[in-house]
PDB file of N, CA and C in Angstrom:
ATOM      1  N   MET X 293     -11.469  22.106  48.175  1.00 53.00           N
ATOM      2  CA  MET X 293     -10.269  21.132  47.433  1.00 53.00           C
ATOM      3  C   MET X 293     -10.652  21.047  45.815  1.00 53.00           C
ATOM      4  N   VAL X 294     -11.995  21.149  45.359  1.00 56.00           N
ATOM      5  CA  VAL X 294     -12.559  20.520  44.103  1.00 56.00           C
ATOM      6  C   VAL X 294     -12.861  21.943  43.746  1.00 56.00           C
ATOM      7  N   GLY X 295     -13.271  23.140  44.396  1.00 67.00           N
ATOM      8  CA  GLY X 295     -13.377  24.004  44.172  1.00 67.00           C
ATOM      9  C   GLY X 295     -11.850  25.100  43.836  1.00 67.00           C
ATOM     10  N   CYS X 296     -10.621  24.729  44.245  1.00 87.00           N
ATOM     11  CA  CYS X 296      -9.594  25.078  43.992  1.00 87.00           C
ATOM     12  C   CYS X 296      -9.100  24.497  42.798  1.00 87.00           C
ATOM     13  N   LYS X 297      -9.350  23.618  42.601  1.00 88.00           N
ATOM     14  CA  LYS X 297      -8.681  22.688  41.228  1.00 88.00           C
ATOM     15  C   LYS X 297      -9.146  23.340  40.161  1.00 88.00           C
ATOM     16  N   SER X 298     -10.636  23.518  39.951  1.00 89.00           N
ATOM     17  CA  SER X 298     -11.472  23.857  39.168  1.00 89.00           C
ATOM     18  C   SER X 298     -11.258  25.294  38.364  1.00 89.00           C
ATOM     19  N   CYS X 299     -10.692  26.477  39.950  1.00 90.00           N
ATOM     20  CA  CYS X 299     -10.280  27.606  39.587  1.00 90.00           C
ATOM     21  C   CYS X 299      -8.922  27.336  38.725  1.00 90.00           C
ATOM     22  N   LEU X 300      -8.079  26.780  39.474  1.00 91.00           N
ATOM     23  CA  LEU X 300      -7.004  26.567  38.792  1.00 91.00           C
ATOM     24  C   LEU X 300      -6.808  26.393  37.246  1.00 91.00           C
ATOM     25  N   THR X 301      -7.619  24.929  37.221  1.00 92.00           N
ATOM     26  CA  THR X 301      -7.633  24.722  35.804  1.00 92.00           C
ATOM     27  C   THR X 301      -8.038  26.120  34.974  1.00 92.00           C
ATOM     28  N   ALA X 302      -9.392  26.576  35.213  1.00 92.00           N
ATOM     29  CA  ALA X 302      -9.753  27.887  34.461  1.00 92.00           C
ATOM     30  C   ALA X 302      -8.629  28.582  34.499  1.00 92.00           C
ATOM     31  N   GLN X 303      -7.446  29.060  35.419  1.00 94.00           N
ATOM     32  CA  GLN X 303      -6.928  29.913  35.295  1.00 94.00           C
ATOM     33  C   GLN X 303      -5.703  29.299  33.800  1.00 94.00           C
ATOM     34  N   HIS X 304      -5.372  28.260  34.032  1.00 95.00           N
ATOM     35  CA  HIS X 304      -4.636  27.517  33.390  1.00 95.00           C
ATOM     36  C   HIS X 304      -4.940  27.806  31.979  1.00 95.00           C
ATOM     37  N   LYS X 305      -6.129  27.352  32.012  1.00 96.00           N
ATOM     38  CA  LYS X 305      -6.611  27.540  30.629  1.00 96.00           C
ATOM     39  C   LYS X 305      -6.623  28.910  29.846  1.00 96.00           C
ATOM     40  N   ARG X 306      -7.154  29.702  30.432  1.00 96.00           N
ATOM     41  CA  ARG X 306      -7.129  31.425  30.323  1.00 96.00           C
ATOM     42  C   ARG X 306      -5.263  31.818  29.734  1.00 96.00           C
ATOM     43  N   LEU X 307      -4.350  31.380  30.846  1.00 97.00           N
ATOM     44  CA  LEU X 307      -3.211  31.627  30.415  1.00 97.00           C
ATOM     45  C   LEU X 307      -2.839  30.687  29.050  1.00 97.00           C
ATOM     46  N   GLN X 308      -3.229  29.619  28.772  1.00 98.00           N
ATOM     47  CA  GLN X 308      -2.567  29.470  27.459  1.00 98.00           C
ATOM     48  C   GLN X 308      -3.766  29.861  26.381  1.00 98.00           C
ATOM     49  N   GLU X 309      -4.514  30.352  26.639  1.00 98.00           N
ATOM     50  CA  GLU X 309      -5.236  31.418  25.538  1.00 98.00           C
ATOM     51  C   GLU X 309      -4.539  32.703  25.381  1.00 98.00           C
ATOM     52  N   ILE X 310      -3.678  32.848  26.423  1.00 98.00           N
ATOM     53  CA  ILE X 310      -3.035  34.401  26.302  1.00 98.00           C
ATOM     54  C   ILE X 310      -1.955  34.266  25.922  1.00 98.00           C
ATOM     55  N   ALA X 311      -1.100  32.829  26.164  1.00 98.00           N
ATOM     56  CA  ALA X 311      -0.099  32.455  25.167  1.00 98.00           C
ATOM     57  C   ALA X 311      -0.303  32.302  23.589  1.00 98.00           C
ATOM     58  N   HIS X 312      -1.535  31.784  23.542  1.00 97.00           N
ATOM     59  CA  HIS X 312      -1.573  31.439  21.693  1.00 97.00           C
ATOM     60  C   HIS X 312      -1.997  32.498  21.025  1.00 97.00           C
ATOM     61  N   GLY X 313      -2.395  33.700  21.945  1.00 98.00           N
ATOM     62  CA  GLY X 313      -2.548  35.260  21.609  1.00 98.00           C
ATOM     63  C   GLY X 313      -1.248  35.718  21.176  1.00 98.00           C
ATOM     64  N   GLN X 314      -0.161  35.578  22.142  1.00 98.00           N
ATOM     65  CA  GLN X 314       0.968  36.361  22.120  1.00 98.00           C
ATOM     66  C   GLN X 314       1.619  35.527  20.898  1.00 98.00           C
ATOM     67  N   GLU X 315       1.462  34.314  20.645  1.00 98.00           N
ATOM     68  CA  GLU X 315       1.948  33.506  19.823  1.00 98.00           C
ATOM     69  C   GLU X 315       1.695  34.105  18.441  1.00 98.00           C
ATOM     70  N   ARG X 316       0.067  34.251  18.172  1.00 98.00           N
ATOM     71  CA  ARG X 316      -0.229  35.005  16.839  1.00 98.00           C
ATOM     72  C   ARG X 316       0.415  36.314  16.793  1.00 98.00           C
ATOM     73  N   TYR X 317       0.441  37.026  18.034  1.00 98.00           N
ATOM     74  CA  TYR X 317       0.905  38.650  17.711  1.00 98.00           C
ATOM     75  C   TYR X 317       2.431  38.426  16.851  1.00 98.00           C
ATOM     76  N   ILE X 318       3.461  37.328  17.840  1.00 98.00           N
ATOM     77  CA  ILE X 318       4.568  37.494  17.430  1.00 98.00           C
ATOM     78  C   ILE X 318       4.664  37.031  15.893  1.00 98.00           C
ATOM     79  N   GLU X 319       3.779  35.687  15.436  1.00 98.00           N
ATOM     80  CA  GLU X 319       4.139  35.514  14.086  1.00 98.00           C
ATOM     81  C   GLU X 319       3.306  36.956  13.067  1.00 98.00           C
ATOM     82  N   GLU X 320       2.537  37.672  13.321  1.00 98.00           N
ATOM     83  CA  GLU X 320       2.103  38.873  12.494  1.00 98.00           C
ATOM     84  C   GLU X 320       3.410  39.818  12.759  1.00 98.00           C
ATOM     85  N   LEU X 321       3.962  40.026  13.773  1.00 98.00           N
ATOM     86  CA  LEU X 321       5.322  40.959  13.793  1.00 98.00           C
ATOM     87  C   LEU X 321       6.170  40.272  13.161  1.00 98.00           C
ATOM     88  N   GLN X 322       6.476  38.962  12.972  1.00 98.00           N
ATOM     89  CA  GLN X 322       7.377  38.544  12.025  1.00 98.00           C
ATOM     90  C   GLN X 322       6.871  38.946  10.782  1.00 98.00           C
ATOM     91  N   ASP X 323       5.853  38.318  10.216  1.00 98.00           N
ATOM     92  CA  ASP X 323       5.504  38.373   8.790  1.00 98.00           C
ATOM     93  C   ASP X 323       5.435  40.310   8.682  1.00 98.00           C
ATOM     94  N   GLN X 324       5.307  40.918   9.486  1.00 98.00           N
ATOM     95  CA  GLN X 324       5.033  42.187   8.890  1.00 98.00           C
ATOM     96  C   GLN X 324       6.732  43.093   8.810  1.00 98.00           C
ATOM     97  N   LEU X 325       7.937  42.356   9.569  1.00 98.00           N
ATOM     98  CA  LEU X 325       8.762  42.533   9.901  1.00 98.00           C
ATOM     99  C   LEU X 325       9.742  41.679   8.290  1.00 98.00           C
ATOM    100  N   GLU X 326       9.457  40.976   7.814  1.00 98.00           N
ATOM    101  CA  GLU X 326      10.060  40.040   6.758  1.00 98.00           C
ATOM    102  C   GLU X 326       9.177  41.351   5.297  1.00 98.00           C
ATOM    103  N   SER X 327       8.238  41.818   5.248  1.00 98.00           N
ATOM    104  CA  SER X 327       7.272  42.897   4.449  1.00 98.00           C
ATOM    105  C   SER X 327       8.356  44.033   4.789  1.00 98.00           C
ATOM    106  N   THR X 328       8.427  44.666   5.724  1.00 98.00           N
ATOM    107  CA  THR X 328       9.280  46.072   5.889  1.00 98.00           C
ATOM    108  C   THR X 328      10.641  45.757   5.358  1.00 98.00           C
ATOM    109  N   LYS X 329      11.451  44.538   5.550  1.00 98.00           N
ATOM    110  CA  LYS X 329      12.547  44.140   4.939  1.00 98.00           C
ATOM    111  C   LYS X 329      12.450  44.030   3.460  1.00 98.00           C
ATOM    112  N   GLU X 330      11.524  43.286   2.778  1.00 98.00           N
ATOM    113  CA  GLU X 330      11.757  43.191   1.347  1.00 98.00           C
ATOM    114  C   GLU X 330      11.586  44.580   0.509  1.00 98.00           C
ATOM    115  N   GLU X 331      10.384  45.433   1.199  1.00 98.00           N
ATOM    116  CA  GLU X 331      10.456  47.091   0.744  1.00 98.00           C
ATOM    117  C   GLU X 331      11.385  47.950   1.211  1.00 98.00           C
ATOM    118  N   LEU X 332      12.235  47.486   2.048  1.00 98.00           N
ATOM    119  CA  LEU X 332      13.673  48.279   2.268  1.00 98.00           C
ATOM    120  C   LEU X 332      14.675  47.961   1.093  1.00 98.00           C
ATOM    121  N   ARG X 333      14.905  46.524   0.537  1.00 98.00           N
ATOM    122  CA  ARG X 333      15.556  46.185  -0.432  1.00 98.00           C
ATOM    123  C   ARG X 333      15.198  46.783  -1.694  1.00 98.00           C
ATOM    124  N   LYS X 334      13.853  47.357  -1.765  1.00 98.00           N
ATOM    125  CA  LYS X 334      13.347  47.541  -3.182  1.00 98.00           C
ATOM    126  C   LYS X 334      13.537  48.962  -3.174  1.00 98.00           C
ATOM    127  N   VAL X 335      13.246  49.638  -1.792  1.00 98.00           N
ATOM    128  CA  VAL X 335      14.025  51.006  -1.951  1.00 98.00           C
ATOM    129  C   VAL X 335      15.506  51.425  -2.067  1.00 98.00           C
ATOM    130  N   SER X 336      15.837  50.187  -1.168  1.00 98.00           N
ATOM    131  CA  SER X 336      17.802  50.480  -1.553  1.00 98.00           C
ATOM    132  C   SER X 336      18.117  50.200  -3.218  1.00 98.00           C
ATOM    133  N   LYS X 337      17.215  49.541  -3.526  1.00 98.00           N
ATOM    134  CA  LYS X 337      17.872  49.552  -5.140  1.00 98.00           C
ATOM    135  C   LYS X 337      17.473  50.403  -5.974  1.00 98.00           C
ATOM    136  N   GLU X 338      15.989  50.780  -5.462  1.00 98.00           N
ATOM    137  CA  GLU X 338      15.906  52.261  -6.650  1.00 98.00           C
ATOM    138  C   GLU X 338      16.751  53.030  -6.142  1.00 98.00           C
ATOM    139  N   LEU X 339      17.324  53.447  -4.941  1.00 98.00           N
ATOM    140  CA  LEU X 339      18.108  54.356  -4.552  1.00 98.00           C
ATOM    141  C   LEU X 339      19.284  54.338  -5.449  1.00 98.00           C
ATOM    142  N   ALA X 340      19.712  53.394  -5.318  1.00 97.00           N
ATOM    143  CA  ALA X 340      21.083  53.136  -6.038  1.00 97.00           C
ATOM    144  C   ALA X 340      20.848  53.563  -7.659  1.00 97.00           C
ATOM    145  N   SER X 341      19.906  52.979  -8.091  1.00 97.00           N
ATOM    146  CA  SER X 341      19.647  53.461  -9.462  1.00 97.00           C
ATOM    147  C   SER X 341      19.290  54.543  -9.363  1.00 97.00           C
ATOM    148  N   LEU X 342      18.931  55.496  -8.414  1.00 97.00           N
ATOM    149  CA  LEU X 342      18.848  57.222  -8.713  1.00 97.00           C
ATOM    150  C   LEU X 342      20.085  57.521  -8.540  1.00 97.00           C
ATOM    151  N   LYS X 343      21.068  57.443  -7.841  1.00 96.00           N
ATOM    152  CA  LYS X 343      22.078  57.806  -7.418  1.00 96.00           C
ATOM    153  C   LYS X 343      22.708  57.744  -8.748  1.00 96.00           C
ATOM    154  N   LEU X 344      23.044  56.547  -9.210  1.00 95.00           N
ATOM    155  CA  LEU X 344      23.390  56.597 -10.788  1.00 95.00           C
ATOM    156  C   LEU X 344      23.226  57.356 -11.893  1.00 95.00           C
ATOM    157  N   ASP X 345      21.810  57.645 -11.570  1.00 95.00           N
ATOM    158  CA  ASP X 345      21.370  58.442 -13.195  1.00 95.00           C
ATOM    159  C   ASP X 345      21.521  59.566 -12.590  1.00 95.00           C
ATOM    160  N   VAL X 346      21.853  60.386 -11.206  1.00 96.00           N
ATOM    161  CA  VAL X 346      22.186  61.871 -10.939  1.00 96.00           C
ATOM    162  C   VAL X 346      23.701  61.914 -11.311  1.00 96.00           C
ATOM    163  N   ARG X 347      24.376  60.894 -11.141  1.00 95.00           N
ATOM    164  CA  ARG X 347      26.054  61.132 -11.369  1.00 95.00           C
ATOM    165  C   ARG X 347      26.140  61.025 -12.741  1.00 95.00           C
ATOM    166  N   ALA X 348      25.501  60.573 -13.468  1.00 93.00           N
ATOM    167  CA  ALA X 348      25.410  60.556 -14.969  1.00 93.00           C
ATOM    168  C   ALA X 348      24.783  61.699 -15.577  1.00 93.00           C
ATOM    169  N   THR X 349      23.971  62.304 -14.999  1.00 94.00           N
ATOM    170  CA  THR X 349      23.629  63.517 -15.461  1.00 94.00           C
ATOM    171  C   THR X 349      24.201  64.480 -15.032  1.00 94.00           C
ATOM    172  N   LEU X 350      25.055  64.580 -13.858  1.00 93.00           N
ATOM    173  CA  LEU X 350      26.094  65.341 -13.442  1.00 93.00           C
ATOM    174  C   LEU X 350      27.166  65.646 -14.246  1.00 93.00           C
ATOM    175  N   GLU X 351      27.632  64.490 -14.493  1.00 92.00           N
ATOM    176  CA  GLU X 351      28.488  64.310 -15.615  1.00 92.00           C
ATOM    177  C   GLU X 351      28.534  64.863 -17.049  1.00 92.00           C
ATOM    178  N   THR X 352      27.390  64.991 -17.484  1.00 92.00           N
ATOM    179  CA  THR X 352      26.737  65.260 -18.476  1.00 92.00           C
ATOM    180  C   THR X 352      26.812  66.690 -18.752  1.00 92.00           C
ATOM    181  N   ILE X 353      26.728  67.369 -17.746  1.00 84.00           N
ATOM    182  CA  ILE X 353      26.327  68.614 -17.553  1.00 84.00           C
ATOM    183  C   ILE X 353      27.567  69.508 -17.752  1.00 84.00           C
TER     184      ILE X 353
END
């Protein structure tokens, strides 16, 4: 019985380590998502500005 208990304890510890690793991975993915969203906002603003510049240029031609 003692052998089984120590085996289960080891498995439990390993599962906790895996869960902790997955939590860190999820946090990294969330950080990457936020960075990507911010970059997308910047690109969207730049695109809108370029669109206005193209319209203005076309109107003067």
